[in-house]
Amino acid sequence: MMHPVDYAFIAVICLASVGIGIVTSCTGGRQKSTKEYVMGNRQMRLLPVAISILVSFWSAVALLGSPAEIFYFGSYYNLTGIGIALACLVSAFTFVPLFYPLQITSIYEYLELRYNNKFIRYWSTFLYVITSVLYLAVAQLAPAIALDAVMNIPQWAGILIIGVISVIYTALGGIKAVIWSDVFQSFFILVGLLAVVIKASIDSGGLQNVMDVSSQWGRLETFDWRADPRVRLTVWSSTIGVMFGWIPWYGPNQAAFQRFASLPTLAKAKWSILLNVLGVILLFSLLALTGYALFAFYAVRGCDPFSNSDIQSINQLLPIYVKTELQIPSFGGILIACVLSGAFSTTSTVLNSQAAVTVIDFVQPYRNLSDAKATVLIKWLVVAYGVLGAGIAFASSFISGVSLAQISASLLNASTGATLGVYLLAACVPKSTWQGAFVGSLASLILVGWLCIGALAGGGGGPAMLPLPDSNCTGLTGANATATWPTSPASSSVYLTSTLSDRVDELPVGLDGFYSISFQWYGLLGAGSCLLVGLLVSLPSLLDANSPEPDEIYIMPGLRGLLRRLKSPAYNKVQAAQKTQLEAPGFPMETATAIWATAKDGRQMKTLATRRRRRLRLAYRKIL
């Protein structure tokens, strides 16, 4: 039963988020320019941005589902924290220094600059907008279902609260409101998880007993070195697979880009991602402790809620514990505030980024909009996308079986791998073509989308749960109940379907074996297939010595030096002249132009253009 103090916590999280939006809309430049509304005038502070990046990609379902993963599948899930930390490291030293010096507002603008082609930019933006709209349904519907099932908050009310509050403060305050709201909401996420850990540990006989019980039931077994991709959680899938699955979230991602590009220097932009290594470790430790504490509590009782048919989805484990065991004023409100914080953060992040790229990539190139009018249009698109996302969430709530929300989450998983593949092809293969990037992304979408839909349809069966404490259960009529769980915290879960009778160790073969490939390999599979097909399509350009190459600033920073060394001495002389000119303004640019115009190495080189000189000068000033 909810107490007045519980409603007070809910009111605080909602009103404070709206208040932050109002304050940020009335301060600074009052959000009247796209530079301020979308990029925070590139003057944001490091720590708030780092916190915002951390919590933005952890949806409410991930916060609910991660402890349940530990509860039902054991500590293998903890290794994914290592994979995510590796993704942060890779992104900080590759994509951040690639994008930041360009001073662009949309990461899809990079693709146009790199390939000198608008279609690949529009295609990538279109894919992002479509998947983001569907993702809004998942971000709002999934926590609403969990709250409805165990706390009697109607689904329509949950969707309405999440949608309305997120739209209000995002539309009013832009990226500044989103970042500072994330910081405020992270406090409730931390307090909510700590409250559960402390209370469940006390009820289970202390933290030492929690770990002892978890060990006895196999929850602390971590290392499975099998290389079979059908095994759901192994050392390899949880590190390498997860790393490739999360790089698209920290690197070539519009939401992450808007945050680290809002910082004043490249060094701070890198640190905003690097600090997430520490944040991910702390968050995973807390989520793991939550899972261990909940398991020990129900193991001591001799019955877990899923075996007893108290819940239909393992995502409801944490809410049912709070509802039935924490009959203390404020605890229920704290958990709901925690869930709402995760939902607000994810929803506002998606709304802000997709509205921004819609105007910047689709409208501004064809409409002569003033900066003020473009900002107003972005605000209205935040409202429009919020209404559209809520509408899809409402519609999905009435669909049984494999719902639209499930399909949209599958599409999101498929698109992230394709996105990574496109940017790797563009940044690492100088002679690749936009046709290769497009066909490669299409092939990746088809392959991974097919895999996701096949898994959703149950073609691969479900993963085996670890032994559960059910000796004292009285409601075992749910032995064949359907269980759903998140396959990726970043994507707000692609729901797979399984039954309790699926607790087997045998791995399927044939087509079912293909559908049983662990979700943690989806990112690598998508990026790899995109790269392979993209290289094949770009093969004529790769073999042509006279095919054009992009400016150096569009190539991954770590590869620039290697490419210089592979080029002719004449070309290296030109590059040295360019850098000398940039470092010493007195150097006559005509000399560099003359060298460039006369240097030949199997092909005639072009004269330096004014635009190229300006672009290189800006890039080197930022980097050096």
Coordinates of C-alpha atoms in Angstrom, one line a residue:
M1 CA 0.0 0.0 0.0
M2 CA 1.3 3.4 -1.0
H3 CA 1.8 6.0 1.8
P4 CA 1.6 9.8 1.5
V5 CA 5.3 10.0 1.8
D6 CA 5.7 7.7 -1.2
Y7 CA 3.6 10.1 -3.3
A8 CA 5.8 12.9 -2.0
F9 CA 8.9 11.2 -3.5
I10 CA 7.1 10.8 -6.8
A11 CA 6.1 14.5 -6.8
V12 CA 9.6 15.6 -6.0
I13 CA 11.2 13.8 -8.9
C14 CA 8.5 15.1 -11.3
L15 CA 8.4 18.7 -10.1
A16 CA 12.2 19.0 -9.8
S17 CA 12.7 17.8 -13.4
V18 CA 10.2 20.3 -14.7
G19 CA 11.7 23.0 -12.5
I20 CA 15.2 22.3 -14.0
G21 CA 13.7 22.8 -17.4
I22 CA 12.1 26.1 -16.4
V23 CA 15.3 27.4 -14.8
T24 CA 17.5 26.5 -17.8
S25 CA 15.0 28.1 -20.2
C26 CA 15.2 31.4 -18.3
T27 CA 19.0 31.6 -17.8
G28 CA 21.9 32.1 -20.1
G29 CA 20.8 32.8 -23.7
R30 CA 17.3 31.5 -22.8
Q31 CA 17.6 28.6 -25.3
K32 CA 17.1 30.8 -28.3
S33 CA 19.9 29.5 -30.5
T34 CA 20.6 26.0 -31.7
K35 CA 24.1 26.2 -30.4
E36 CA 22.8 26.7 -26.8
Y37 CA 19.7 24.4 -27.1
V38 CA 21.5 21.5 -28.7
M39 CA 25.1 21.9 -27.6
G40 CA 24.9 24.0 -24.4
N41 CA 27.1 26.6 -26.1
R42 CA 29.9 24.1 -25.8
Q43 CA 30.5 25.4 -22.2
M44 CA 29.1 22.6 -20.0
R45 CA 31.0 21.2 -17.0
L46 CA 32.8 17.9 -17.1
L47 CA 31.3 16.0 -14.1
P48 CA 27.6 16.7 -15.0
V49 CA 28.2 15.7 -18.6
A50 CA 29.9 12.4 -17.5
I51 CA 27.1 11.5 -15.1
S52 CA 24.5 12.3 -17.9
I53 CA 26.3 10.0 -20.3
L54 CA 26.3 7.3 -17.7
V55 CA 22.6 7.4 -16.7
S56 CA 21.2 8.2 -20.2
F57 CA 21.9 4.8 -21.6
W58 CA 20.6 2.9 -18.5
S59 CA 16.8 2.7 -18.9
A60 CA 14.3 1.8 -16.3
V61 CA 14.1 -1.7 -17.6
A62 CA 17.8 -2.1 -17.4
L63 CA 17.8 -1.0 -13.7
L64 CA 15.0 -3.5 -13.0
G65 CA 16.4 -6.3 -15.2
S66 CA 20.1 -6.2 -14.3
P67 CA 19.5 -7.5 -10.7
A68 CA 17.2 -10.1 -12.1
E69 CA 19.9 -11.3 -14.5
I70 CA 22.1 -11.9 -11.5
F71 CA 19.2 -13.6 -9.6
Y72 CA 18.3 -16.0 -12.4
F73 CA 21.5 -16.4 -14.4
G74 CA 24.4 -15.7 -12.1
S75 CA 27.5 -13.6 -12.1
Y76 CA 28.4 -14.0 -15.7
Y77 CA 26.4 -10.8 -16.2
N78 CA 29.0 -8.9 -14.2
L79 CA 31.6 -9.4 -16.9
T80 CA 29.5 -7.2 -19.2
G81 CA 30.7 -4.3 -17.0
I82 CA 34.3 -5.0 -18.3
G83 CA 33.0 -5.0 -21.9
I84 CA 31.2 -1.7 -21.4
A85 CA 34.3 -0.2 -19.7
L86 CA 36.4 -1.3 -22.7
A87 CA 33.8 0.4 -25.0
C88 CA 34.3 3.6 -23.1
L89 CA 38.1 3.4 -23.5
V90 CA 37.9 2.7 -27.2
S91 CA 35.4 5.4 -27.9
A92 CA 37.3 8.0 -25.9
F93 CA 40.5 7.6 -28.0
T94 CA 38.9 7.0 -31.4
F95 CA 35.5 8.5 -32.0
V96 CA 35.7 11.5 -29.6
P97 CA 38.9 12.9 -31.2
L98 CA 37.5 12.1 -34.6
F99 CA 34.2 14.1 -34.2
Y100 CA 35.1 16.8 -31.7
P101 CA 37.5 18.9 -33.9
L102 CA 35.0 19.0 -36.7
Q103 CA 32.7 21.4 -34.8
I104 CA 29.6 19.8 -36.3
T105 CA 26.2 19.6 -34.6
S106 CA 25.0 16.3 -36.0
I107 CA 27.3 13.2 -36.3
Y108 CA 25.6 12.4 -39.6
E109 CA 27.0 15.5 -41.0
Y110 CA 30.4 13.8 -40.8
L111 CA 29.3 11.2 -43.3
E112 CA 28.4 13.8 -45.8
L113 CA 31.7 15.6 -45.3
R114 CA 33.6 12.3 -45.5
Y115 CA 31.9 10.9 -48.6
N116 CA 30.9 14.2 -50.2
N117 CA 27.4 12.7 -50.6
K118 CA 24.1 13.7 -49.0
F119 CA 22.3 10.4 -49.4
I120 CA 24.4 8.4 -46.9
R121 CA 23.8 11.2 -44.4
Y122 CA 20.1 11.2 -44.9
W123 CA 19.9 7.4 -44.8
S124 CA 21.8 7.2 -41.5
T125 CA 19.7 10.0 -40.0
F126 CA 16.4 8.4 -41.2
L127 CA 17.4 5.1 -39.7
Y128 CA 18.2 6.8 -36.4
V129 CA 15.0 8.7 -36.3
I130 CA 12.8 5.7 -37.0
T131 CA 14.4 3.5 -34.5
S132 CA 14.4 6.3 -31.9
V133 CA 10.7 6.8 -32.3
L134 CA 10.1 3.1 -31.7
Y135 CA 12.6 3.1 -28.8
L136 CA 10.5 5.8 -27.1
A137 CA 7.7 3.2 -26.8
V138 CA 10.1 0.8 -25.1
A139 CA 11.4 3.4 -22.8
Q140 CA 7.9 4.4 -21.6
L141 CA 6.0 1.1 -21.9
A142 CA 8.3 -1.3 -20.2
P143 CA 8.6 0.5 -16.9
A144 CA 4.9 1.3 -17.0
I145 CA 4.1 -2.5 -17.3
A146 CA 6.3 -3.3 -14.4
L147 CA 4.8 -0.6 -12.2
D148 CA 1.3 -1.6 -13.2
A149 CA 1.9 -5.3 -12.4
V150 CA 3.2 -4.9 -8.9
M151 CA 2.2 -1.4 -7.7
N152 CA -1.2 -1.0 -9.3
I153 CA -0.2 2.1 -11.2
P154 CA -2.2 1.9 -14.5
Q155 CA -0.1 1.5 -17.6
W156 CA -1.7 4.6 -19.2
A157 CA -0.8 6.6 -16.1
G158 CA 2.8 5.5 -16.2
I159 CA 3.2 6.2 -19.9
L160 CA 1.5 9.6 -19.4
I161 CA 3.7 10.6 -16.5
I162 CA 6.9 9.6 -18.2
G163 CA 6.0 11.2 -21.5
V164 CA 4.5 14.5 -20.2
I165 CA 7.3 15.2 -17.7
S166 CA 10.1 14.3 -20.2
V167 CA 8.6 16.5 -22.9
I168 CA 8.1 19.5 -20.7
Y169 CA 11.6 19.8 -19.3
T170 CA 13.3 18.7 -22.6
A171 CA 11.4 21.2 -24.7
L172 CA 11.9 24.0 -22.3
G173 CA 15.6 23.6 -21.4
G174 CA 17.2 21.7 -24.2
I175 CA 20.5 19.8 -23.6
K176 CA 21.2 21.8 -20.4
A177 CA 18.0 20.7 -18.8
V178 CA 18.5 17.1 -19.9
I179 CA 22.0 17.0 -18.5
W180 CA 21.2 18.6 -15.1
S181 CA 18.0 16.5 -14.8
D182 CA 20.1 13.4 -15.3
V183 CA 22.4 14.5 -12.5
F184 CA 19.5 15.0 -10.1
Q185 CA 17.8 11.8 -11.2
S186 CA 21.0 9.8 -10.7
F187 CA 20.7 10.5 -6.9
F188 CA 17.3 8.7 -6.8
I189 CA 18.7 5.8 -8.8
L190 CA 21.6 5.5 -6.3
V191 CA 19.4 5.8 -3.2
G192 CA 16.8 3.4 -4.5
L193 CA 19.3 0.6 -5.2
L194 CA 21.2 1.2 -1.9
A195 CA 17.9 1.0 0.0
V196 CA 17.1 -2.4 -1.4
V197 CA 20.7 -3.8 -0.9
I198 CA 20.8 -2.7 2.8
K199 CA 17.3 -3.9 3.7
A200 CA 17.6 -7.3 1.8
S201 CA 21.1 -7.9 3.3
I202 CA 19.8 -7.3 6.8
D203 CA 16.8 -9.6 6.3
S204 CA 19.2 -12.3 4.9
G205 CA 21.5 -12.3 7.9
G206 CA 24.1 -9.8 6.7
L207 CA 26.3 -9.2 3.7
Q208 CA 28.6 -12.2 4.4
N209 CA 25.6 -14.5 4.5
V210 CA 24.3 -13.0 1.3
M211 CA 27.6 -13.9 -0.5
D212 CA 27.7 -17.4 1.2
V213 CA 24.2 -18.2 0.0
S214 CA 24.8 -16.8 -3.5
S215 CA 28.0 -19.0 -3.7
Q216 CA 26.1 -22.1 -2.6
W217 CA 23.5 -21.7 -5.3
G218 CA 26.1 -21.0 -8.0
R219 CA 25.5 -17.3 -8.4
L220 CA 29.2 -16.4 -8.0
E221 CA 30.5 -18.7 -10.8
T222 CA 31.9 -16.2 -13.3
F223 CA 34.3 -17.7 -15.8
D224 CA 32.9 -19.8 -18.7
W225 CA 35.7 -19.9 -21.3
R226 CA 33.6 -21.7 -24.0
A227 CA 33.9 -20.0 -27.4
D228 CA 30.5 -21.2 -28.6
P229 CA 28.5 -18.1 -29.6
R230 CA 25.2 -20.0 -28.7
V231 CA 26.2 -19.9 -25.0
R232 CA 24.3 -16.9 -23.6
L233 CA 27.0 -15.5 -21.2
T234 CA 30.7 -16.4 -21.5
V235 CA 33.9 -14.5 -20.8
W236 CA 34.3 -13.8 -24.5
S237 CA 30.7 -12.7 -25.2
S238 CA 30.6 -10.6 -22.0
T239 CA 33.8 -8.7 -22.8
I240 CA 34.5 -8.6 -26.6
G241 CA 30.9 -9.0 -27.7
V242 CA 29.6 -6.4 -25.2
M243 CA 32.4 -4.0 -26.1
F244 CA 31.3 -4.0 -29.8
G245 CA 27.7 -3.7 -28.7
W246 CA 28.3 -0.7 -26.6
I247 CA 30.8 1.3 -28.7
P248 CA 27.8 2.5 -30.9
W249 CA 26.4 4.1 -27.7
Y250 CA 29.5 5.9 -26.5
G251 CA 31.0 6.7 -29.9
P252 CA 29.0 7.2 -33.1
N253 CA 25.8 8.1 -31.2
Q254 CA 24.1 11.5 -31.5
A255 CA 23.1 11.6 -27.8
A256 CA 26.6 10.9 -26.5
F257 CA 28.1 13.2 -29.1
Q258 CA 25.9 16.2 -28.0
R259 CA 27.1 15.7 -24.5
F260 CA 30.9 15.4 -25.0
A261 CA 30.8 18.0 -27.7
S262 CA 29.1 20.4 -25.2
L263 CA 32.4 20.6 -23.3
P264 CA 34.9 23.4 -24.1
T265 CA 38.0 21.3 -24.9
L266 CA 38.9 18.0 -26.5
A267 CA 40.6 16.8 -23.4
K268 CA 37.5 17.3 -21.3
A269 CA 35.4 15.6 -24.0
K270 CA 37.7 12.5 -23.7
W271 CA 37.5 12.6 -19.9
S272 CA 33.7 12.7 -20.0
I273 CA 33.8 9.2 -21.6
L274 CA 36.8 7.9 -19.6
L275 CA 35.0 8.8 -16.3
N276 CA 32.3 6.4 -17.4
V277 CA 34.7 3.5 -16.9
L278 CA 34.6 4.3 -13.1
G279 CA 30.9 5.0 -13.3
V280 CA 30.2 1.7 -15.0
I281 CA 32.2 -0.3 -12.5
L282 CA 30.4 1.4 -9.5
L283 CA 27.0 0.9 -11.1
F284 CA 27.6 -2.7 -12.0
S285 CA 28.8 -3.4 -8.5
L286 CA 25.7 -1.9 -7.0
L287 CA 23.4 -3.8 -9.4
A288 CA 25.2 -7.0 -8.7
L289 CA 24.9 -6.5 -4.9
T290 CA 21.2 -5.8 -5.4
G291 CA 20.8 -9.1 -7.3
Y292 CA 22.8 -11.1 -4.7
A293 CA 20.9 -9.6 -1.8
L294 CA 17.5 -10.3 -3.4
F295 CA 18.5 -13.9 -4.2
A296 CA 19.8 -14.6 -0.7
F297 CA 16.5 -13.2 0.8
Y298 CA 14.3 -15.5 -1.3
A299 CA 16.7 -18.4 -0.9
V300 CA 16.4 -18.2 2.8
R301 CA 12.7 -18.2 2.4
G302 CA 12.8 -21.2 0.1
C303 CA 10.8 -19.7 -2.8
D304 CA 11.4 -17.1 -5.4
P305 CA 8.6 -15.0 -6.8
F306 CA 8.8 -16.3 -10.4
S307 CA 8.6 -20.0 -9.4
N308 CA 5.6 -19.0 -7.2
S309 CA 3.8 -17.3 -10.1
D310 CA 3.9 -14.0 -8.2
I311 CA 5.4 -12.3 -11.2
Q312 CA 5.1 -13.0 -15.0
S313 CA 8.4 -11.3 -16.0
I314 CA 11.7 -11.4 -14.2
N315 CA 11.9 -7.6 -14.7
Q316 CA 9.2 -7.4 -11.9
L317 CA 11.5 -9.0 -9.3
L318 CA 12.7 -5.8 -7.7
P319 CA 9.2 -4.1 -7.7
I320 CA 7.5 -7.2 -6.1
Y321 CA 10.1 -7.2 -3.4
V322 CA 9.5 -3.6 -2.5
K323 CA 5.7 -4.1 -2.6
T324 CA 5.6 -7.2 -0.5
E325 CA 8.6 -6.9 1.8
L326 CA 9.2 -3.2 2.3
Q327 CA 6.0 -2.1 4.0
I328 CA 7.8 1.0 5.2
P329 CA 6.8 4.5 4.3
S330 CA 9.0 6.0 1.6
F331 CA 10.6 2.8 0.3
G332 CA 7.9 2.3 -2.3
G333 CA 8.2 5.9 -3.3
I334 CA 12.0 5.7 -3.5
L335 CA 11.8 2.7 -5.9
I336 CA 9.2 4.4 -8.1
A337 CA 11.3 7.5 -8.2
C338 CA 14.3 5.3 -9.1
V339 CA 12.3 3.7 -12.0
L340 CA 10.9 7.0 -13.2
S341 CA 14.4 8.5 -13.1
G342 CA 15.7 5.9 -15.4
A343 CA 12.7 6.4 -17.7
F344 CA 12.9 10.2 -17.7
S345 CA 16.6 10.1 -18.5
T346 CA 16.3 7.7 -21.4
T347 CA 13.2 9.4 -22.9
S348 CA 14.5 13.0 -22.6
T349 CA 17.8 11.9 -24.2
V350 CA 16.1 10.4 -27.2
L351 CA 13.7 13.3 -27.6
N352 CA 16.4 15.9 -27.6
S353 CA 18.7 14.1 -30.0
Q354 CA 16.2 13.0 -32.6
A355 CA 14.5 16.4 -32.7
A356 CA 17.9 18.0 -33.2
V357 CA 19.0 15.8 -36.1
T358 CA 15.6 16.0 -37.8
V359 CA 16.0 19.8 -38.1
I360 CA 19.8 19.9 -38.7
D361 CA 19.9 17.0 -41.3
F362 CA 16.5 17.2 -43.0
V363 CA 15.1 20.7 -42.7
Q364 CA 18.0 23.2 -42.6
P365 CA 19.7 22.0 -45.8
Y366 CA 16.5 22.9 -47.8
R367 CA 15.0 25.7 -45.8
N368 CA 16.6 29.0 -45.2
L369 CA 15.7 29.0 -41.5
S370 CA 17.1 31.6 -39.1
D371 CA 18.8 30.1 -36.1
A372 CA 16.0 31.3 -33.8
K373 CA 13.3 29.6 -36.0
A374 CA 15.3 26.4 -36.2
T375 CA 15.5 26.3 -32.4
V376 CA 11.7 26.8 -32.1
L377 CA 11.1 24.0 -34.6
I378 CA 13.4 21.7 -32.6
K379 CA 11.3 22.4 -29.5
W380 CA 8.0 21.7 -31.3
L381 CA 9.5 18.5 -32.7
V382 CA 10.4 17.4 -29.1
V383 CA 6.6 17.7 -28.3
A384 CA 5.6 15.9 -31.5
Y385 CA 8.0 13.0 -31.0
G386 CA 6.9 12.7 -27.4
V387 CA 3.3 12.4 -28.4
L388 CA 4.2 9.9 -31.2
G389 CA 6.3 7.8 -28.8
A390 CA 3.5 7.8 -26.2
G391 CA 1.0 6.8 -28.8
I392 CA 3.1 3.9 -29.9
A393 CA 3.5 2.9 -26.3
F394 CA -0.3 3.0 -25.7
A395 CA -0.9 0.9 -28.9
S396 CA 1.7 -1.6 -27.9
S397 CA 0.1 -2.1 -24.5
F398 CA -3.0 -3.6 -26.3
I399 CA -1.0 -6.0 -28.5
S400 CA -0.5 -9.5 -27.2
G401 CA 2.2 -11.9 -28.2
V402 CA 5.3 -10.5 -29.9
S403 CA 4.5 -6.8 -29.4
L404 CA 5.5 -3.8 -31.4
A405 CA 7.8 -2.8 -28.5
Q406 CA 9.6 -6.1 -28.8
I407 CA 10.1 -5.6 -32.6
S408 CA 11.2 -2.0 -32.2
A409 CA 13.8 -3.1 -29.6
S410 CA 15.0 -5.7 -32.1
L411 CA 15.4 -3.1 -34.8
L412 CA 17.4 -0.9 -32.4
N413 CA 19.8 -3.8 -31.7
A414 CA 20.1 -4.4 -35.4
S415 CA 20.7 -0.7 -36.2
T416 CA 23.5 -0.1 -33.7
G417 CA 25.7 -2.7 -35.3
A418 CA 25.0 -1.3 -38.7
T419 CA 25.8 2.2 -37.5
L420 CA 29.1 1.1 -36.0
G421 CA 30.0 -0.6 -39.3
V422 CA 29.3 2.5 -41.4
Y423 CA 31.5 4.7 -39.2
L424 CA 34.3 2.2 -39.0
L425 CA 34.2 1.9 -42.8
A426 CA 34.2 5.7 -43.2
A427 CA 36.9 6.4 -40.7
C428 CA 39.3 3.4 -41.2
V429 CA 39.1 2.8 -45.0
P430 CA 40.1 6.0 -46.8
K431 CA 39.0 4.7 -50.3
S432 CA 35.7 3.2 -49.2
T433 CA 32.6 4.6 -51.0
W434 CA 29.3 5.8 -49.8
Q435 CA 27.7 3.0 -51.9
G436 CA 29.7 0.5 -49.8
A437 CA 28.5 2.1 -46.6
F438 CA 24.9 2.1 -47.7
V439 CA 24.8 -1.5 -49.0
G440 CA 26.8 -2.7 -46.0
S441 CA 24.4 -1.1 -43.5
L442 CA 21.5 -2.6 -45.4
A443 CA 23.0 -6.1 -45.3
S444 CA 23.8 -5.7 -41.6
L445 CA 20.2 -4.7 -40.8
I446 CA 18.8 -7.6 -42.7
L447 CA 21.1 -10.2 -41.1
V448 CA 20.8 -9.0 -37.5
G449 CA 17.2 -8.1 -37.8
W450 CA 16.5 -11.7 -39.1
L451 CA 18.4 -13.1 -36.2
C452 CA 16.5 -10.9 -33.6
I453 CA 13.1 -11.7 -35.1
G454 CA 13.9 -15.4 -35.1
A455 CA 15.0 -15.3 -31.5
L456 CA 11.8 -13.4 -30.6
A457 CA 9.7 -16.1 -32.3
G458 CA 11.4 -18.7 -30.0
G459 CA 13.3 -20.3 -32.8
G460 CA 16.4 -20.7 -30.6
G461 CA 14.7 -21.5 -27.4
G462 CA 15.6 -19.7 -24.2
P463 CA 18.7 -19.7 -22.0
A464 CA 18.8 -22.1 -19.0
M465 CA 18.2 -20.5 -15.7
L466 CA 20.3 -21.6 -12.7
P467 CA 18.6 -23.6 -9.9
L468 CA 16.0 -21.7 -8.1
P469 CA 14.8 -21.9 -4.5
D470 CA 11.3 -23.3 -4.8
S471 CA 11.0 -25.9 -2.0
N472 CA 8.5 -23.8 0.0
C473 CA 6.6 -22.4 -3.0
T474 CA 2.8 -22.8 -3.0
G475 CA 1.9 -21.3 -6.3
L476 CA 3.8 -23.6 -8.7
T477 CA 0.9 -23.6 -11.1
G478 CA 3.1 -21.1 -13.2
A479 CA 5.6 -23.8 -14.0
N480 CA 5.0 -23.1 -17.7
A481 CA 4.6 -19.3 -17.3
T482 CA 6.3 -17.2 -19.9
A483 CA 9.4 -15.3 -18.8
T484 CA 10.8 -12.3 -20.4
W485 CA 14.1 -10.6 -19.7
P486 CA 16.3 -7.9 -21.2
T487 CA 19.0 -8.9 -23.6
S488 CA 20.8 -5.6 -23.5
P489 CA 20.6 -2.8 -20.9
A490 CA 21.5 -0.2 -23.5
S491 CA 18.6 -1.1 -25.8
S492 CA 16.0 -1.3 -23.0
S493 CA 15.9 -5.0 -23.7
V494 CA 15.0 -7.2 -26.6
Y495 CA 12.6 -9.6 -24.9
L496 CA 13.3 -13.2 -25.5
T497 CA 10.7 -15.8 -24.6
S498 CA 11.3 -18.9 -22.5
T499 CA 9.6 -21.2 -20.1
L500 CA 10.7 -22.8 -16.9
S501 CA 10.9 -26.2 -18.6
D502 CA 13.6 -24.7 -20.9
R503 CA 16.2 -25.0 -18.1
V504 CA 18.4 -27.3 -20.1
D505 CA 22.1 -27.4 -21.0
E506 CA 21.7 -28.7 -24.5
L507 CA 22.4 -26.1 -27.2
P508 CA 20.2 -26.1 -30.3
V509 CA 21.6 -26.8 -33.8
G510 CA 20.7 -25.9 -37.4
L511 CA 18.6 -22.8 -37.9
D512 CA 17.6 -22.9 -34.2
G513 CA 21.3 -22.8 -33.4
F514 CA 21.6 -19.6 -35.5
Y515 CA 18.7 -18.0 -33.7
S516 CA 20.3 -19.0 -30.4
I517 CA 23.4 -16.9 -31.0
S518 CA 23.9 -14.9 -27.8
F519 CA 22.5 -11.4 -28.0
Q520 CA 25.9 -10.1 -26.8
W521 CA 27.4 -10.9 -30.2
Y522 CA 24.8 -8.9 -32.2
G523 CA 26.9 -5.7 -32.2
L524 CA 30.0 -7.4 -33.5
L525 CA 28.0 -9.4 -36.0
G526 CA 26.2 -6.3 -37.3
A527 CA 29.4 -4.2 -37.6
G528 CA 31.4 -7.1 -39.1
S529 CA 28.8 -7.8 -41.8
C530 CA 28.5 -4.1 -42.6
L531 CA 32.3 -3.8 -43.0
L532 CA 32.6 -7.0 -45.1
V533 CA 29.9 -6.1 -47.5
G534 CA 31.0 -2.5 -47.6
L535 CA 34.5 -3.5 -48.5
L536 CA 33.3 -5.8 -51.3
V537 CA 31.1 -3.0 -52.8
S538 CA 34.0 -0.5 -52.5
L539 CA 36.5 -2.9 -54.0
P540 CA 36.8 -1.1 -57.4
S541 CA 37.7 2.1 -55.6
L542 CA 40.1 0.3 -53.3
L543 CA 42.0 -1.2 -56.3
D544 CA 42.0 2.1 -58.3
A545 CA 45.2 4.1 -57.6
N546 CA 43.6 7.2 -58.9
S547 CA 40.5 7.1 -56.7
P548 CA 40.1 10.2 -54.5
E549 CA 40.9 10.1 -50.8
P550 CA 39.3 12.2 -48.1
D551 CA 41.0 14.9 -46.0
E552 CA 43.0 13.5 -43.2
I553 CA 40.7 15.0 -40.6
Y554 CA 38.0 12.5 -41.5
I555 CA 40.2 9.5 -40.8
M556 CA 40.5 7.8 -37.4
P557 CA 43.2 9.6 -35.5
G558 CA 45.2 6.5 -34.7
L559 CA 45.4 5.7 -38.4
R560 CA 46.5 9.1 -39.7
G561 CA 50.2 8.6 -39.0
L562 CA 50.2 5.1 -40.5
L563 CA 48.6 6.4 -43.7
R564 CA 51.2 9.2 -43.9
R565 CA 54.0 6.8 -43.8
L566 CA 52.5 4.6 -46.5
K567 CA 52.2 7.5 -48.9
S568 CA 55.0 8.8 -51.2
P569 CA 57.8 11.1 -50.1
A570 CA 56.4 13.9 -52.2
Y571 CA 53.1 13.6 -50.4
N572 CA 54.8 13.6 -47.0
K573 CA 56.7 16.8 -48.1
V574 CA 53.3 18.4 -48.8
Q575 CA 51.9 17.4 -45.4
A576 CA 55.0 18.8 -43.7
A577 CA 54.6 22.1 -45.5
Q578 CA 51.0 22.2 -44.5
K579 CA 51.8 21.6 -40.8
T580 CA 54.6 24.1 -40.9
Q581 CA 52.2 26.7 -42.3
L582 CA 49.7 26.0 -39.6
E583 CA 52.3 26.2 -36.8
A584 CA 54.1 29.2 -38.3
P585 CA 51.7 31.7 -39.9
G586 CA 54.6 33.4 -41.7
F587 CA 55.3 30.5 -43.9
P588 CA 54.1 31.3 -47.5
M589 CA 51.1 29.2 -48.4
E590 CA 52.0 29.6 -52.1
T591 CA 55.0 27.3 -51.5
A592 CA 52.8 24.5 -50.1
T593 CA 50.4 25.0 -53.0
A594 CA 53.2 24.8 -55.5
I595 CA 54.6 21.6 -54.0
W596 CA 51.1 20.1 -53.9
A597 CA 50.4 21.0 -57.5
T598 CA 53.7 19.6 -58.9
A599 CA 54.0 16.5 -56.7
K600 CA 53.1 13.3 -58.5
D601 CA 53.0 9.7 -57.4
G602 CA 51.1 7.8 -60.1
R603 CA 48.4 10.5 -60.2
Q604 CA 48.1 14.3 -60.5
M605 CA 47.4 15.9 -57.2
K606 CA 45.0 18.8 -56.8
T607 CA 45.8 22.4 -55.8
L608 CA 45.0 23.2 -52.2
A609 CA 41.6 24.9 -52.0
T610 CA 41.0 27.7 -49.5
R611 CA 38.3 25.7 -47.8
R612 CA 40.6 22.8 -47.3
R613 CA 43.3 25.0 -45.8
R614 CA 40.8 26.6 -43.4
R615 CA 39.5 23.2 -42.4
L616 CA 43.0 21.7 -41.8
R617 CA 44.0 24.8 -39.8
L618 CA 41.0 24.5 -37.5
A619 CA 41.5 20.8 -37.0
Y620 CA 45.2 21.1 -36.1
R621 CA 44.6 23.9 -33.7
K622 CA 42.1 21.8 -31.9
I623 CA 44.3 18.7 -31.8
L624 CA 47.7 20.3 -31.2

